[in-house]
Short mmCIF file of C-alpha atoms and ligand atoms in Angstrom, two decimals:
data_model
loop_
_atom_site.label_atom_id
_atom_site.label_comp_id
_atom_site.label_asym_id
_atom_site.label_seq_id
_atom_site.Cartn_x
_atom_site.Cartn_y
_atom_site.Cartn_z
CA MET A 1 30.56 85.78 108.26
CA LYS A 2 33.09 88.49 109.13
CA ILE A 3 32.24 91.99 107.83
CA THR A 4 34.72 94.83 108.24
CA ALA A 5 34.01 98.46 107.39
CA PHE A 6 36.79 100.87 106.43
CA ASN A 7 35.38 104.38 106.72
CA GLY A 8 37.24 107.19 104.96
CA SER A 9 35.27 110.16 106.32
CA PRO A 10 37.45 112.87 107.89
CA ARG A 11 34.68 113.19 110.50
CA GLY A 12 35.15 109.56 111.52
CA LYS A 13 32.67 108.43 114.19
CA GLN A 14 31.01 111.88 114.18
CA GLY A 15 30.11 111.70 110.50
CA ASN A 16 26.98 110.88 108.54
CA THR A 17 28.70 107.96 106.78
CA ASP A 18 29.34 106.35 110.14
CA LYS A 19 25.64 106.49 111.03
CA ILE A 20 24.81 104.44 107.93
CA VAL A 21 27.72 102.05 108.45
CA GLU A 22 26.77 101.50 112.10
CA ALA A 23 23.14 100.78 111.17
CA PHE A 24 24.21 98.29 108.49
CA LEU A 25 26.63 96.52 110.83
CA ARG A 26 24.00 96.45 113.61
CA GLY A 27 21.66 94.58 111.27
CA ALA A 28 24.45 92.29 110.11
CA ALA A 29 25.40 91.47 113.71
CA LYS A 30 21.73 90.71 114.50
CA ALA A 31 21.82 88.11 111.74
CA GLY A 32 24.95 86.55 113.25
CA ALA A 33 27.84 88.31 111.49
CA GLU A 34 31.02 89.28 113.27
CA THR A 35 31.50 92.98 112.54
CA GLU A 36 34.19 95.62 112.88
CA ASN A 37 34.06 99.33 112.01
CA ILE A 38 37.41 101.03 111.38
CA SER A 39 37.72 104.79 111.02
CA LEU A 40 40.68 105.39 108.72
CA VAL A 41 41.05 108.99 109.94
CA ASP A 42 42.26 107.59 113.30
CA LYS A 43 44.89 105.42 111.63
CA GLN A 44 48.36 106.11 110.34
CA VAL A 45 48.22 105.48 106.58
CA GLU A 46 51.24 106.56 104.52
CA HIS A 47 51.03 107.30 100.82
CA CYS A 48 51.97 104.53 98.39
CA ARG A 49 55.37 105.60 97.06
CA GLY A 50 55.09 103.62 93.83
CA CYS A 51 58.43 101.92 94.54
CA PHE A 52 57.08 98.43 93.69
CA ASN A 53 59.12 96.99 96.59
CA CYS A 54 55.98 95.04 97.49
CA TRP A 55 56.37 93.26 94.13
CA ASP A 56 60.08 92.99 93.41
CA THR A 57 61.94 93.04 96.77
CA THR A 58 59.64 91.84 99.57
CA PRO A 59 56.72 90.26 97.63
CA GLY A 60 53.42 90.98 99.37
CA LYS A 61 54.99 93.34 101.92
CA CYS A 62 54.98 97.14 101.82
CA ILE A 63 58.01 99.20 102.85
CA HIS A 64 55.87 101.35 105.17
CA LYS A 65 55.55 100.32 108.80
CA ASP A 66 52.23 101.90 109.66
CA ASP A 67 48.68 100.84 110.57
CA VAL A 68 48.01 99.41 107.11
CA GLU A 69 49.96 96.22 107.90
CA ASP A 70 47.42 95.21 110.60
CA MET A 71 44.49 96.46 108.54
CA HIS A 72 45.58 94.28 105.60
CA SER A 73 45.38 91.21 107.83
CA ILE A 74 41.89 92.26 108.95
CA PHE A 75 40.91 93.00 105.30
CA LEU A 76 42.04 89.58 104.08
CA ALA A 77 40.48 87.74 107.03
CA SER A 78 37.08 89.31 106.23
CA ASP A 79 34.41 87.71 104.05
CA VAL A 80 33.04 91.12 103.12
CA VAL A 81 34.58 94.56 103.32
CA VAL A 82 32.45 97.70 103.48
CA LEU A 83 34.18 100.55 101.67
CA ALA A 84 32.64 103.67 103.16
CA ALA A 85 33.23 107.34 102.45
CA PRO A 86 31.22 110.49 101.91
CA LEU A 87 31.09 111.82 98.37
CA TYR A 88 33.92 114.34 97.96
CA THR A 89 34.34 116.09 94.59
CA ASP A 90 32.17 113.42 92.98
CA ASN A 91 34.20 110.49 94.30
CA ILE A 92 35.57 108.77 97.41
CA THR A 93 37.63 110.81 99.88
CA SER A 94 41.41 111.01 99.67
CA ILE A 95 41.56 109.19 103.02
CA LEU A 96 39.91 106.08 101.58
CA LYS A 97 41.77 106.40 98.27
CA LYS A 98 45.12 106.48 100.08
CA PHE A 99 44.17 103.27 101.88
CA LEU A 100 43.00 101.59 98.66
CA GLU A 101 46.23 102.47 96.84
CA ARG A 102 48.03 100.51 99.52
CA ILE A 103 46.29 97.23 98.56
CA LEU A 104 48.87 96.86 95.76
CA PRO A 105 50.85 94.20 97.72
CA MET A 106 47.70 92.03 97.68
CA VAL A 107 48.03 91.42 93.94
CA ASN A 108 50.88 90.02 91.86
CA PRO A 109 52.80 92.03 89.25
CA TYR A 110 51.76 89.44 86.62
CA PHE A 111 49.06 90.27 84.10
CA GLU A 112 46.04 88.19 83.15
CA TYR A 113 43.56 88.93 80.37
CA VAL A 114 39.94 88.45 81.41
CA ASN A 115 36.77 89.47 79.51
CA GLY A 116 38.65 91.75 77.14
CA GLU A 117 40.71 93.59 79.76
CA THR A 118 44.03 93.18 81.55
CA ARG A 119 44.38 93.00 85.32
CA HIS A 120 46.86 91.73 87.90
CA THR A 121 46.65 88.16 89.15
CA ARG A 122 45.68 87.44 92.73
CA ARG A 123 48.40 86.87 95.33
CA TYR A 124 46.06 85.02 97.71
CA ASP A 125 43.23 82.51 97.24
CA HIS A 126 40.71 84.37 99.34
CA TYR A 127 39.65 88.01 98.93
CA PRO A 128 36.65 89.67 100.55
CA ASP A 129 33.76 90.89 98.42
CA PHE A 130 32.88 94.59 98.58
CA ILE A 131 29.94 96.63 99.78
CA ALA A 132 29.92 100.39 99.12
CA ILE A 133 28.34 102.86 101.54
CA SER A 134 28.26 106.60 101.03
CA ASN A 135 26.29 109.78 101.56
CA CYS A 136 26.42 113.15 99.90
CA GLY A 137 25.27 116.74 100.31
CA TYR A 138 23.31 117.09 97.06
CA PRO A 139 19.79 115.74 96.68
CA GLU A 140 20.03 113.75 93.41
CA TYR A 141 20.98 110.07 93.27
CA SER A 142 22.87 110.70 90.01
CA GLN A 143 25.60 112.41 92.09
CA PHE A 144 26.96 108.91 92.84
CA GLN A 145 27.66 108.00 89.19
CA VAL A 146 31.45 108.37 89.37
CA MET A 147 31.73 106.67 92.75
CA SER A 148 29.62 103.72 91.64
CA HIS A 149 31.66 103.35 88.46
CA PHE A 150 34.89 103.57 90.47
CA TYR A 151 33.82 100.77 92.82
CA LYS A 152 32.81 98.57 89.91
CA ARG A 153 36.21 99.09 88.29
CA LEU A 154 38.00 98.43 91.60
CA ALA A 155 36.09 95.18 92.08
CA ARG A 156 37.02 94.07 88.55
CA GLU A 157 40.68 94.97 89.08
CA THR A 158 40.85 92.98 92.32
CA SER A 159 38.76 90.07 90.96
CA VAL A 160 36.02 90.42 93.59
CA THR A 161 32.29 91.14 93.47
CA LEU A 162 30.67 94.44 94.41
CA LYS A 163 27.73 92.93 96.30
CA LEU A 164 25.80 96.00 97.35
CA GLU A 165 25.77 99.80 97.04
CA ILE A 166 24.01 101.97 99.63
CA TYR A 167 24.12 105.65 98.71
CA ARG A 168 22.32 108.31 100.76
CA THR A 169 21.52 111.69 99.20
CA MET A 170 20.86 114.73 101.49
CA GLY A 171 23.23 113.08 103.95
CA GLU A 172 23.61 116.15 106.16
CA LEU A 173 19.99 115.62 107.28
CA LEU A 174 21.09 112.50 109.18
CA LYS A 175 22.64 114.53 111.98
CA ILE A 176 20.00 117.27 112.31
CA LYS A 177 17.89 117.22 115.47
CA HIS A 178 14.39 118.22 114.38
CA MET A 179 11.11 116.73 115.58
CA LEU A 180 9.69 116.30 112.07
CA LEU A 181 12.90 114.97 110.57
CA ASN A 182 13.97 112.57 113.33
CA PRO A 183 11.28 109.92 112.62
CA ILE A 184 12.19 110.02 108.89
CA VAL A 185 15.90 109.55 109.63
CA ASN A 186 15.19 106.81 112.18
CA ARG A 187 13.00 104.98 109.68
CA TYR A 188 15.77 105.24 107.08
CA LEU A 189 18.40 103.91 109.49
CA LYS A 190 16.06 101.07 110.50
CA ASN A 191 15.82 100.14 106.81
CA VAL A 192 19.61 100.18 106.51
CA GLU A 193 19.70 97.87 109.53
CA LYS A 194 17.21 95.57 107.78
CA ALA A 195 19.47 95.60 104.71
CA GLY A 196 22.41 94.46 106.88
CA GLU A 197 20.30 91.68 108.32
CA GLN A 198 19.02 90.56 104.91
CA PHE A 199 22.48 90.66 103.41
CA VAL A 200 23.90 88.26 106.00
CA LYS A 201 20.89 85.94 105.78
CA ASN A 202 20.47 85.88 101.97
CA GLY A 203 23.67 87.32 100.47
CA SER A 204 21.61 90.14 98.93
CA VAL A 205 18.99 92.76 99.72
CA ASP A 206 15.55 92.60 98.11
CA GLU A 207 14.69 95.16 95.43
CA LYS A 208 11.82 96.70 97.39
CA LEU A 209 14.08 97.53 100.32
CA MET A 210 16.81 98.84 97.97
CA GLU A 211 14.24 101.16 96.38
CA LYS A 212 13.23 102.47 99.83
CA LEU A 213 16.88 103.19 100.64
CA LYS A 214 17.17 105.37 97.51
CA GLN A 215 14.10 107.50 98.23
CA PRO A 216 14.80 111.17 99.07
CA LEU A 217 14.37 111.90 102.81
CA ILE A 218 12.39 115.05 101.99
CA PRO A 219 11.29 116.53 98.62
CA GLU A 220 14.31 117.71 96.60
CA LYS A 221 12.97 121.24 96.06
CA MET A 222 12.27 121.66 99.78
CA TYR A 223 15.79 120.42 100.56
CA ARG A 224 17.38 122.99 98.24
CA GLU A 225 15.27 125.81 99.72
CA LYS A 226 15.91 124.77 103.35
CA THR A 227 19.63 124.43 102.68
CA ASN A 228 19.83 127.90 101.12
CA ALA A 229 17.82 129.38 104.01
CA HIS A 230 20.16 127.69 106.51
CA TRP A 231 23.27 129.16 104.86
CA LYS A 232 21.72 132.60 104.47
CA LYS A 233 20.93 132.71 108.20
CA LYS A 234 24.35 131.40 109.18
CA LEU A 235 26.27 133.80 106.93
CA SER A 236 24.19 136.82 107.94
CA ARG A 237 25.62 136.43 111.47
CA LEU A 238 29.22 137.01 110.31
C1 FMN B 1 35.59 118.85 100.32
C2 FMN B 1 34.18 118.39 100.18
C3 FMN B 1 33.73 117.96 98.95
C4 FMN B 1 32.41 117.55 98.80
N1 FMN B 1 31.98 117.15 97.56
C5 FMN B 1 30.68 116.79 97.39
C6 FMN B 1 30.20 116.41 96.09
O1 FMN B 1 30.94 116.34 95.11
N2 FMN B 1 28.88 116.11 95.96
C7 FMN B 1 28.02 116.13 97.02
O2 FMN B 1 26.83 115.85 96.84
N3 FMN B 1 28.46 116.46 98.28
C8 FMN B 1 29.75 116.79 98.48
N4 FMN B 1 30.22 117.13 99.75
C9 FMN B 1 29.29 117.00 100.91
C10 FMN B 1 29.52 115.73 101.75
O3 FMN B 1 29.39 114.58 100.96
C11 FMN B 1 28.52 115.70 102.91
O4 FMN B 1 28.77 116.80 103.75
C12 FMN B 1 28.51 114.42 103.70
O5 FMN B 1 27.32 114.40 104.50
C13 FMN B 1 29.70 114.26 104.63
O6 FMN B 1 29.66 112.98 105.21
P1 FMN B 1 30.46 112.63 106.56
O7 FMN B 1 29.73 113.34 107.69
O8 FMN B 1 30.39 111.16 106.71
O9 FMN B 1 31.86 113.11 106.40
C14 FMN B 1 31.52 117.54 99.92
C15 FMN B 1 32.00 117.97 101.17
C16 FMN B 1 33.31 118.39 101.30
C17 FMN B 1 33.79 118.85 102.67
#
């Protein structure tokens, strides 16, 4: 199984999203998957111009000559694609969105009507299924409502399955070096690794492990108080 992650964090390899992605891919590789982790921030990705050249002039081919051409080949050659991004203004980042808008050449201009809604027909026989990975600054899981809905809609539009969603609240805690916090973060990342392993072995992750992945790293109230104290201290130095 080939699993490729496309990470749309502006912090790339230094970010919290990457820590989760790396743990998941580590587990997947342990179970025998071939993995690749691509940071979109390091790639040249032009905006879709909406010219429809990829439909009416050079079917399946975009007018832009940038890094997306190679990434499309990697995307299509994958069995599963991890769409990863931190939560920005309640949704995916513009970096990932720009990349996703460029998948237009992968579908045909033709319409089909499936389960009461219209979508474009597939250009190719094989498309990878999706896994979503994200983290956010707020402590409540409900913060991911829009993102989760967006990924479900995207999967429907591209006729693929959204296999798994791993969303981490209080994501900024992942990078903090603190003797009480480090074992909690390490345990969390170990569980993400287990999820990667399970996914490759069974095609899914068991409910008990999914529940563990959703648990807050520290109590929500404590997180709010610690965060406010952190900012107060930082801003008092200005
Ligand atoms: C412009 C911007 C918008 C953000 N919007 C949200 C948001 O809507 N909800 C939230 O919980 N966190 C939000 N955050 C916090 C990030 O999700 C958080 O810092 C995350 O850990 C960054 O992940 P990364 O290190 O992988 O980039 C935002 C951060 C930035 C810079």
